[in-house]
Amino acid sequence: MAVRTSSPRDRRLEWLLSSSAIGNLADGIGKVAFPLLATTLTHDPVQIGALSATQFAPWLLFGLLAGALVDRVDRRRAMLLANVGRSVVIGLTTIGVWTGSISIWLVYVAAMLLGTAETIAESAGNALIPAVAGQDRLESANSKFQAAEILGQVFLGGPVGSATFALFAAFPFLLNSAGFVVAAVLLLGLTGRYRPNEGAAPTKLRADLVDGLNWLARAPLLRRLVIIGGLTALTGELAQAQLVLYALDDLQLSNATFGLFAFVGGIGGLAGAALAPRLVTLTGRKPVLIGGIGVCGLAFAGMGLFRQPVVAAVLFGVFAGSVVAVNVVLATARHALVPGELLGRVLGAWRTVVWGAIPVGALLGGGLTRLLGSAGATFAVSGFLQIALAGFAVPALRRFSLSAEPAHDQHRGAERSH
């Protein structure tokens, strides 16, 4: 699929990781700036939750199509063009904020367009990881990409987004747009061709989609992981979509200190990315997955019950570290079990379920906050549901190994049947 360069050291992983890191920094700035912008236009928790729902709705609508697309085209080129598209959309948003012509409905439109481009960029970028890392470095590579995501989106992007928004509302959107341009340029250093089955006879898009879904239907372990991932996303987003209201209303933080609150979450996320491979080596993937979901639940339940800024920030850091460890396990299992030529389609189906659950959770979280009267109560409910989910995962995965040979035997059988 890919052509290596003649360089004595293969730097393709570094180029992809650098592009991902800058893209995540830009995304992190936007993920703080957009909710803060929304709170200047409305304080309705349902409308705030609808913003998160709008950002992730494209995964529900176009996730499968995006996955099939990145299995048919050069994945590097698809990721590059998607980043350019995101830059253009945010650039236009910057003009709207600067001129004062922005409205909550235009914010929703921008969020929908960004989410659509993200389905291509994320699917292509994730499918590129095994091609540039190799099977022997998957755990390490996924940990690095998770660290880059946390570092960019929370550790750096959150404080930068909130601080620059406090100075000048259009400033973070300008930085966001420029960041995606840099991320696209860095992909030019990723030498080689990354089109699966290059030279094969053309196939119909519908047939490709059916092949991918049929493969997933014959892989019982992957199906269970999709369900667990989807429920984890839904229960977690109940609270995460309300994070800005929790920080501003329940904890009485300012717009600027909201980013510093998220900064502590970034520290936890980096710790989780660093520890995940070691924990997997010590205990195996399954205990890290199930234990991580349980700790996520304990952290959110604690945030809902103890609404003190320092305690809440520490618990948010614990949540971030745990959810990163969970994501490392899920991503590595997915890369190890799915054939490279089907990775885009299976990933599209995976994220249609998992990321499609996020807008559902966001809308339910907004309604729950309105019903219960505070975002803190929603955090408590989210936490207890995640604890219950960890309990559900124990029997659901009992007869499967995420690391041992039988899982790979299942993978090969499914590949042969395909």
CSV table of C-alpha atoms in Angstrom, one decimal:
chain,number,residue,atom,x,y,z
A,1,MET,CA,0.0,0.0,0.0
A,2,ALA,CA,2.8,2.4,0.8
A,3,VAL,CA,6.2,3.0,-0.8
A,4,ARG,CA,9.1,3.5,1.6
A,5,THR,CA,11.7,6.1,0.9
A,6,SER,CA,15.4,5.3,0.5
A,7,SER,CA,16.2,7.2,3.7
A,8,PRO,CA,18.1,5.1,6.3
A,9,ARG,CA,15.5,6.0,8.8
A,10,ASP,CA,11.8,5.8,8.2
A,11,ARG,CA,10.4,9.1,9.5
A,12,ARG,CA,6.8,8.6,8.2
A,13,LEU,CA,5.4,8.0,11.6
A,14,GLU,CA,7.0,11.2,12.8
A,15,TRP,CA,5.5,13.2,10.0
A,16,LEU,CA,2.0,11.8,10.6
A,17,LEU,CA,2.4,12.3,14.4
A,18,SER,CA,3.5,15.9,13.9
A,19,SER,CA,0.6,16.6,11.6
A,20,SER,CA,-1.8,15.0,14.0
A,21,ALA,CA,-0.3,16.9,17.0
A,22,ILE,CA,-0.8,20.3,15.3
A,23,GLY,CA,-4.3,19.3,14.1
A,24,ASN,CA,-5.2,18.3,17.6
A,25,LEU,CA,-3.9,21.6,18.9
A,26,ALA,CA,-6.1,23.5,16.4
A,27,ASP,CA,-9.0,21.2,17.3
A,28,GLY,CA,-8.5,21.8,21.0
A,29,ILE,CA,-8.6,25.5,20.6
A,30,GLY,CA,-11.8,25.2,18.7
A,31,LYS,CA,-13.4,22.7,21.2
A,32,VAL,CA,-13.1,25.4,23.9
A,33,ALA,CA,-13.7,28.4,21.7
A,34,PHE,CA,-17.0,27.1,20.2
A,35,PRO,CA,-18.8,26.4,23.5
A,36,LEU,CA,-17.6,29.7,24.9
A,37,LEU,CA,-18.9,31.4,21.8
A,38,ALA,CA,-22.2,29.6,22.2
A,39,THR,CA,-22.6,30.7,25.8
A,40,THR,CA,-22.4,34.4,24.6
A,41,LEU,CA,-25.4,33.6,22.4
A,42,THR,CA,-27.5,31.4,24.7
A,43,HIS,CA,-27.4,29.8,28.1
A,44,ASP,CA,-30.0,27.2,27.4
A,45,PRO,CA,-28.4,23.8,28.4
A,46,VAL,CA,-30.3,22.0,25.6
A,47,GLN,CA,-28.9,24.4,23.0
A,48,ILE,CA,-25.4,24.1,24.5
A,49,GLY,CA,-25.8,20.3,24.3
A,50,ALA,CA,-27.0,20.6,20.7
A,51,LEU,CA,-23.7,22.2,19.7
A,52,SER,CA,-21.8,19.0,20.8
A,53,ALA,CA,-24.5,16.9,19.1
A,54,THR,CA,-24.1,18.9,15.9
A,55,GLN,CA,-20.3,18.4,15.9
A,56,PHE,CA,-20.6,14.7,16.2
A,57,ALA,CA,-23.8,14.1,14.1
A,58,PRO,CA,-21.8,13.7,10.9
A,59,TRP,CA,-20.3,10.5,12.3
A,60,LEU,CA,-23.8,9.1,12.5
A,61,LEU,CA,-24.7,10.4,9.1
A,62,PHE,CA,-21.5,9.9,7.1
A,63,GLY,CA,-19.2,7.7,9.1
A,64,LEU,CA,-19.8,4.6,7.0
A,65,LEU,CA,-19.4,6.6,3.7
A,66,ALA,CA,-16.2,8.3,4.9
A,67,GLY,CA,-14.8,4.9,5.9
A,68,ALA,CA,-15.5,3.4,2.5
A,69,LEU,CA,-14.0,6.5,0.8
A,70,VAL,CA,-10.7,6.2,2.6
A,71,ASP,CA,-10.5,2.6,1.5
A,72,ARG,CA,-10.7,3.7,-2.1
A,73,VAL,CA,-8.4,6.8,-2.3
A,74,ASP,CA,-5.0,7.8,-1.1
A,75,ARG,CA,-5.4,8.2,2.6
A,76,ARG,CA,-2.8,10.9,3.0
A,77,ARG,CA,-4.4,13.0,0.3
A,78,ALA,CA,-7.8,12.6,1.8
A,79,MET,CA,-6.5,13.7,5.2
A,80,LEU,CA,-4.7,16.7,3.7
A,81,LEU,CA,-7.8,17.9,1.8
A,82,ALA,CA,-10.0,17.5,4.9
A,83,ASN,CA,-7.6,19.7,6.9
A,84,VAL,CA,-7.7,22.4,4.3
A,85,GLY,CA,-11.5,22.2,4.3
A,86,ARG,CA,-11.6,22.6,8.0
A,87,SER,CA,-9.3,25.6,7.8
A,88,VAL,CA,-11.6,27.3,5.3
A,89,VAL,CA,-14.8,26.8,7.4
A,90,ILE,CA,-13.1,28.1,10.6
A,91,GLY,CA,-11.7,31.1,8.6
A,92,LEU,CA,-15.2,32.0,7.6
A,93,THR,CA,-16.4,31.6,11.2
A,94,THR,CA,-13.6,34.0,12.3
A,95,ILE,CA,-14.9,36.6,10.0
A,96,GLY,CA,-18.4,36.2,11.4
A,97,VAL,CA,-17.2,36.5,15.0
A,98,TRP,CA,-15.0,39.5,14.1
A,99,THR,CA,-17.9,41.4,12.4
A,100,GLY,CA,-20.5,40.4,15.0
A,101,SER,CA,-22.7,38.7,12.4
A,102,ILE,CA,-22.5,35.3,14.0
A,103,SER,CA,-25.6,33.6,15.4
A,104,ILE,CA,-26.1,30.3,17.2
A,105,TRP,CA,-27.5,28.8,14.0
A,106,LEU,CA,-24.4,29.8,12.1
A,107,VAL,CA,-22.4,28.2,14.8
A,108,TYR,CA,-24.3,25.0,14.3
A,109,VAL,CA,-23.7,25.1,10.5
A,110,ALA,CA,-20.0,25.6,11.1
A,111,ALA,CA,-20.0,22.7,13.6
A,112,MET,CA,-21.8,20.4,11.1
A,113,LEU,CA,-19.3,21.2,8.3
A,114,LEU,CA,-16.3,20.7,10.6
A,115,GLY,CA,-17.7,17.4,11.8
A,116,THR,CA,-18.2,16.3,8.2
A,117,ALA,CA,-14.6,17.1,7.3
A,118,GLU,CA,-13.5,15.4,10.5
A,119,THR,CA,-15.0,12.1,9.5
A,120,ILE,CA,-12.6,12.0,6.5
A,121,ALA,CA,-9.6,13.4,8.4
A,122,GLU,CA,-9.9,11.1,11.4
A,123,SER,CA,-10.8,8.0,9.4
A,124,ALA,CA,-7.8,8.5,7.0
A,125,GLY,CA,-5.4,9.4,9.8
A,126,ASN,CA,-6.3,6.4,11.9
A,127,ALA,CA,-6.1,4.0,9.0
A,128,LEU,CA,-2.6,5.4,8.2
A,129,ILE,CA,-1.2,4.4,11.6
A,130,PRO,CA,-0.6,0.7,10.9
A,131,ALA,CA,0.9,1.6,7.5
A,132,VAL,CA,3.6,3.8,9.0
A,133,ALA,CA,4.1,2.1,12.4
A,134,GLY,CA,4.0,-1.6,11.6
A,135,GLN,CA,2.2,-4.3,13.7
A,136,ASP,CA,5.1,-4.5,16.2
A,137,ARG,CA,4.8,-0.8,17.3
A,138,LEU,CA,1.0,-0.5,17.4
A,139,GLU,CA,0.6,-0.1,21.2
A,140,SER,CA,3.4,2.4,21.3
A,141,ALA,CA,2.2,4.3,18.3
A,142,ASN,CA,-1.4,4.5,19.5
A,143,SER,CA,-0.2,5.8,22.9
A,144,LYS,CA,1.7,8.5,21.2
A,145,PHE,CA,-1.3,9.6,19.1
A,146,GLN,CA,-3.5,9.6,22.2
A,147,ALA,CA,-0.8,11.7,24.0
A,148,ALA,CA,-0.8,14.1,21.0
A,149,GLU,CA,-4.6,14.3,21.1
A,150,ILE,CA,-4.7,15.0,24.9
A,151,LEU,CA,-1.7,17.4,24.7
A,152,GLY,CA,-3.2,19.4,21.9
A,153,GLN,CA,-6.9,19.3,22.7
A,154,VAL,CA,-6.8,19.7,26.4
A,155,PHE,CA,-3.3,20.5,27.8
A,156,LEU,CA,-2.5,23.3,25.4
A,157,GLY,CA,-5.6,23.9,23.3
A,158,GLY,CA,-8.0,24.4,26.2
A,159,PRO,CA,-5.9,27.2,27.9
A,160,VAL,CA,-5.0,28.8,24.6
A,161,GLY,CA,-8.6,28.8,23.4
A,162,SER,CA,-10.1,30.2,26.6
A,163,ALA,CA,-7.4,32.8,27.2
A,164,THR,CA,-7.4,34.1,23.6
A,165,PHE,CA,-11.3,34.2,23.6
A,166,ALA,CA,-11.2,36.3,26.8
A,167,LEU,CA,-8.8,38.7,25.0
A,168,PHE,CA,-10.6,38.9,21.6
A,169,ALA,CA,-13.4,36.5,20.7
A,170,ALA,CA,-12.2,36.0,17.0
A,171,PHE,CA,-8.6,35.3,18.0
A,172,PRO,CA,-8.9,31.6,18.9
A,173,PHE,CA,-10.8,30.9,15.6
A,174,LEU,CA,-7.9,32.5,13.7
A,175,LEU,CA,-5.4,30.3,15.4
A,176,ASN,CA,-7.6,27.3,14.8
A,177,SER,CA,-7.8,28.0,11.1
A,178,ALA,CA,-4.0,28.5,10.8
A,179,GLY,CA,-3.4,25.3,12.7
A,180,PHE,CA,-5.2,23.1,10.2
A,181,VAL,CA,-3.2,24.7,7.4
A,182,VAL,CA,0.1,23.7,9.1
A,183,ALA,CA,-1.3,20.2,9.8
A,184,ALA,CA,-2.0,19.9,6.0
A,185,VAL,CA,1.5,21.1,5.0
A,186,LEU,CA,3.2,18.6,7.4
A,187,LEU,CA,1.5,15.8,5.6
A,188,LEU,CA,3.6,16.7,2.5
A,189,GLY,CA,6.5,15.1,4.3
A,190,LEU,CA,4.7,11.8,4.5
A,191,THR,CA,6.3,10.1,1.4
A,192,GLY,CA,4.8,7.2,-0.4
A,193,ARG,CA,1.4,6.1,-1.7
A,194,TYR,CA,-1.4,5.1,0.7
A,195,ARG,CA,-4.2,3.8,-1.5
A,196,PRO,CA,-5.3,0.3,-0.4
A,197,ASN,CA,-5.5,-2.3,-3.2
A,198,GLU,CA,-3.7,0.0,-5.6
A,199,GLY,CA,-4.0,-1.3,-9.1
A,200,ALA,CA,-7.0,-3.6,-8.3
A,201,ALA,CA,-10.1,-3.6,-10.5
A,202,PRO,CA,-12.6,-0.8,-9.7
A,203,THR,CA,-15.4,-1.8,-7.3
A,204,LYS,CA,-18.8,-0.2,-6.5
A,205,LEU,CA,-19.0,1.9,-3.3
A,206,ARG,CA,-22.1,0.0,-2.2
A,207,ALA,CA,-20.3,-3.3,-2.6
A,208,ASP,CA,-17.4,-2.0,-0.6
A,209,LEU,CA,-19.7,-1.0,2.2
A,210,VAL,CA,-21.4,-4.4,2.3
A,211,ASP,CA,-18.1,-6.2,2.4
A,212,GLY,CA,-16.9,-4.1,5.3
A,213,LEU,CA,-20.2,-4.7,7.3
A,214,ASN,CA,-20.2,-8.4,6.5
A,215,TRP,CA,-16.6,-8.7,7.8
A,216,LEU,CA,-17.6,-7.0,11.0
A,217,ALA,CA,-20.8,-9.1,11.4
A,218,ARG,CA,-18.5,-12.2,11.4
A,219,ALA,CA,-16.2,-10.9,14.0
A,220,PRO,CA,-17.9,-11.3,17.4
A,221,LEU,CA,-15.1,-9.8,19.5
A,222,LEU,CA,-15.1,-6.6,17.4
A,223,ARG,CA,-18.9,-6.4,17.6
A,224,ARG,CA,-18.7,-6.5,21.4
A,225,LEU,CA,-16.0,-3.9,21.5
A,226,VAL,CA,-18.1,-1.6,19.2
A,227,ILE,CA,-21.1,-1.9,21.6
A,228,ILE,CA,-18.9,-1.2,24.7
A,229,GLY,CA,-17.2,1.7,22.9
A,230,GLY,CA,-20.6,3.1,21.9
A,231,LEU,CA,-22.1,2.9,25.5
A,232,THR,CA,-18.9,4.4,26.9
A,233,ALA,CA,-19.2,7.4,24.5
A,234,LEU,CA,-22.9,7.8,25.3
A,235,THR,CA,-22.7,7.7,29.0
A,236,GLY,CA,-19.5,9.9,29.1
A,237,GLU,CA,-21.0,12.5,26.8
A,238,LEU,CA,-24.0,13.0,29.1
A,239,ALA,CA,-21.6,14.9,31.3
A,240,GLN,CA,-18.9,16.1,29.0
A,241,ALA,CA,-21.3,18.1,26.8
A,242,GLN,CA,-22.2,20.0,30.0
A,243,LEU,CA,-18.6,20.6,31.1
A,244,VAL,CA,-18.7,24.3,30.3
A,245,LEU,CA,-21.9,24.8,32.3
A,246,TYR,CA,-20.5,22.7,35.2
A,247,ALA,CA,-17.4,24.8,35.3
A,248,LEU,CA,-19.1,28.2,34.9
A,249,ASP,CA,-22.2,27.6,37.0
A,250,ASP,CA,-21.5,24.8,39.5
A,251,LEU,CA,-17.8,25.7,40.1
A,252,GLN,CA,-18.2,29.4,39.5
A,253,LEU,CA,-15.1,29.6,37.2
A,254,SER,CA,-14.5,32.4,34.8
A,255,ASN,CA,-14.0,31.9,31.0
A,256,ALA,CA,-10.3,32.1,31.4
A,257,THR,CA,-10.0,29.7,34.3
A,258,PHE,CA,-12.2,27.2,32.5
A,259,GLY,CA,-9.3,26.5,30.3
A,260,LEU,CA,-7.0,26.0,33.3
A,261,PHE,CA,-9.5,23.6,34.7
A,262,ALA,CA,-9.2,21.6,31.4
A,263,PHE,CA,-5.4,21.9,31.7
A,264,VAL,CA,-5.4,19.6,34.7
A,265,GLY,CA,-7.4,17.1,32.6
A,266,GLY,CA,-4.6,17.3,30.1
A,267,ILE,CA,-2.0,16.3,32.7
A,268,GLY,CA,-4.1,13.2,33.5
A,269,GLY,CA,-4.5,12.4,29.8
A,270,LEU,CA,-0.7,12.5,29.3
A,271,ALA,CA,-0.2,10.3,32.3
A,272,GLY,CA,-2.7,7.8,30.9
A,273,ALA,CA,-1.0,7.7,27.5
A,274,ALA,CA,2.4,7.1,29.2
A,275,LEU,CA,1.1,4.4,31.5
A,276,ALA,CA,-1.3,2.5,29.2
A,277,PRO,CA,1.4,0.4,27.4
A,278,ARG,CA,3.0,-0.5,30.7
A,279,LEU,CA,-0.4,-1.4,32.3
A,280,VAL,CA,-1.2,-3.6,29.2
A,281,THR,CA,2.2,-5.3,29.6
A,282,LEU,CA,1.6,-6.0,33.3
A,283,THR,CA,-2.1,-7.0,33.2
A,284,GLY,CA,-3.2,-7.4,29.6
A,285,ARG,CA,-5.6,-5.4,27.5
A,286,LYS,CA,-8.9,-6.6,29.0
A,287,PRO,CA,-8.2,-5.5,32.6
A,288,VAL,CA,-7.0,-2.1,31.4
A,289,LEU,CA,-10.2,-1.7,29.3
A,290,ILE,CA,-12.7,-2.7,32.0
A,291,GLY,CA,-10.8,-1.1,34.9
A,292,GLY,CA,-10.4,2.1,32.9
A,293,ILE,CA,-14.2,2.4,32.3
A,294,GLY,CA,-14.9,1.8,36.0
A,295,VAL,CA,-12.4,4.5,37.0
A,296,CYS,CA,-13.9,7.0,34.5
A,297,GLY,CA,-17.3,6.4,36.2
A,298,LEU,CA,-15.8,6.9,39.7
A,299,ALA,CA,-14.2,10.2,38.7
A,300,PHE,CA,-17.4,11.6,37.1
A,301,ALA,CA,-19.5,10.5,40.1
A,302,GLY,CA,-17.0,12.2,42.4
A,303,MET,CA,-17.2,15.4,40.3
A,304,GLY,CA,-21.0,15.4,40.7
A,305,LEU,CA,-20.9,14.8,44.4
A,306,PHE,CA,-18.0,17.0,45.4
A,307,ARG,CA,-18.4,20.3,43.6
A,308,GLN,CA,-15.2,22.0,44.8
A,309,PRO,CA,-12.9,23.3,42.0
A,310,VAL,CA,-9.6,21.7,43.0
A,311,VAL,CA,-11.2,18.3,43.8
A,312,ALA,CA,-13.2,18.5,40.5
A,313,ALA,CA,-10.1,19.3,38.5
A,314,VAL,CA,-8.1,16.4,40.0
A,315,LEU,CA,-11.0,14.0,39.3
A,316,PHE,CA,-11.3,15.3,35.8
A,317,GLY,CA,-7.6,14.5,35.4
A,318,VAL,CA,-8.2,11.0,36.7
A,319,PHE,CA,-11.1,10.6,34.1
A,320,ALA,CA,-8.9,11.9,31.3
A,321,GLY,CA,-6.1,9.4,32.1
A,322,SER,CA,-8.5,6.5,32.3
A,323,VAL,CA,-10.3,7.3,29.1
A,324,VAL,CA,-7.0,7.6,27.3
A,325,ALA,CA,-6.0,4.2,28.5
A,326,VAL,CA,-9.3,2.8,27.3
A,327,ASN,CA,-8.9,4.4,23.9
A,328,VAL,CA,-5.4,3.0,23.5
A,329,VAL,CA,-6.6,-0.5,24.2
A,330,LEU,CA,-9.6,-0.2,21.8
A,331,ALA,CA,-7.5,1.4,19.0
A,332,THR,CA,-4.7,-1.2,19.2
A,333,ALA,CA,-7.2,-4.1,19.3
A,334,ARG,CA,-8.9,-2.6,16.2
A,335,HIS,CA,-5.6,-2.2,14.3
A,336,ALA,CA,-4.5,-5.7,15.2
A,337,LEU,CA,-7.7,-7.5,14.3
A,338,VAL,CA,-8.9,-5.7,11.1
A,339,PRO,CA,-7.2,-6.3,7.7
A,340,GLY,CA,-5.6,-3.1,6.3
A,341,GLU,CA,-7.7,-3.0,3.2
A,342,LEU,CA,-10.9,-3.1,5.3
A,343,LEU,CA,-9.7,-0.8,8.0
A,344,GLY,CA,-11.4,2.4,6.7
A,345,ARG,CA,-14.8,0.7,6.4
A,346,VAL,CA,-14.7,-1.1,9.7
A,347,LEU,CA,-13.5,2.1,11.4
A,348,GLY,CA,-16.3,4.0,9.7
A,349,ALA,CA,-18.9,1.5,11.1
A,350,TRP,CA,-17.1,1.6,14.5
A,351,ARG,CA,-17.3,5.4,14.7
A,352,THR,CA,-20.8,5.6,13.3
A,353,VAL,CA,-21.8,3.7,16.4
A,354,VAL,CA,-19.3,5.1,18.9
A,355,TRP,CA,-19.1,8.7,17.7
A,356,GLY,CA,-22.7,8.6,16.6
A,357,ALA,CA,-23.6,7.9,20.3
A,358,ILE,CA,-22.0,11.2,21.3
A,359,PRO,CA,-24.7,13.5,19.9
A,360,VAL,CA,-27.3,11.3,21.5
A,361,GLY,CA,-25.5,11.5,24.8
A,362,ALA,CA,-25.0,15.3,24.5
A,363,LEU,CA,-28.7,15.9,23.9
A,364,LEU,CA,-29.8,13.6,26.7
A,365,GLY,CA,-27.2,15.3,29.0
A,366,GLY,CA,-28.7,18.7,28.2
A,367,GLY,CA,-32.2,17.5,29.0
A,368,LEU,CA,-31.0,15.8,32.1
A,369,THR,CA,-29.3,19.0,33.3
A,370,ARG,CA,-32.5,20.9,32.7
A,371,LEU,CA,-34.5,18.3,34.5
A,372,LEU,CA,-32.2,17.9,37.5
A,373,GLY,CA,-31.4,21.6,37.7
A,374,SER,CA,-27.6,21.4,37.6
A,375,ALA,CA,-24.8,20.0,35.4
A,376,GLY,CA,-23.2,18.5,38.6
A,377,ALA,CA,-26.2,16.2,39.0
A,378,THR,CA,-25.7,15.1,35.4
A,379,PHE,CA,-22.0,14.3,36.1
A,380,ALA,CA,-23.1,12.1,39.0
A,381,VAL,CA,-25.6,10.2,36.9
A,382,SER,CA,-23.0,9.8,34.1
A,383,GLY,CA,-20.5,8.4,36.6
A,384,PHE,CA,-22.9,5.7,38.0
A,385,LEU,CA,-23.9,4.6,34.5
A,386,GLN,CA,-20.2,4.2,33.5
A,387,ILE,CA,-19.6,2.1,36.7
A,388,ALA,CA,-22.5,-0.1,35.6
A,389,LEU,CA,-21.1,-0.4,32.1
A,390,ALA,CA,-17.8,-1.7,33.5
A,391,GLY,CA,-19.8,-4.4,35.3
A,392,PHE,CA,-21.6,-5.2,32.0
A,393,ALA,CA,-18.2,-5.5,30.1
A,394,VAL,CA,-17.0,-8.3,32.5
A,395,PRO,CA,-19.4,-11.0,31.2
A,396,ALA,CA,-19.6,-9.6,27.7
A,397,LEU,CA,-15.8,-10.2,27.2
A,398,ARG,CA,-15.3,-13.2,29.5
A,399,ARG,CA,-14.7,-15.8,26.7
A,400,PHE,CA,-12.5,-13.5,24.6
A,401,SER,CA,-8.9,-12.5,24.8
A,402,LEU,CA,-7.9,-9.1,23.4
A,403,SER,CA,-4.2,-10.2,23.4
A,404,ALA,CA,-4.0,-13.9,23.0
A,405,GLU,CA,-3.7,-16.0,19.9
A,406,PRO,CA,-7.4,-17.0,19.7
A,407,ALA,CA,-8.3,-13.4,18.9
A,408,HIS,CA,-5.9,-13.4,15.9
A,409,ASP,CA,-7.3,-16.8,14.8
A,410,GLN,CA,-10.8,-15.2,14.7
A,411,HIS,CA,-9.4,-12.3,12.7
A,412,ARG,CA,-7.8,-14.6,10.1
A,413,GLY,CA,-10.9,-16.7,9.8
A,414,ALA,CA,-13.0,-13.6,9.1
A,415,GLU,CA,-10.4,-12.3,6.6
A,416,ARG,CA,-10.5,-15.6,4.7
A,417,SER,CA,-14.3,-15.6,4.6
A,418,HIS,CA,-14.1,-12.1,3.2
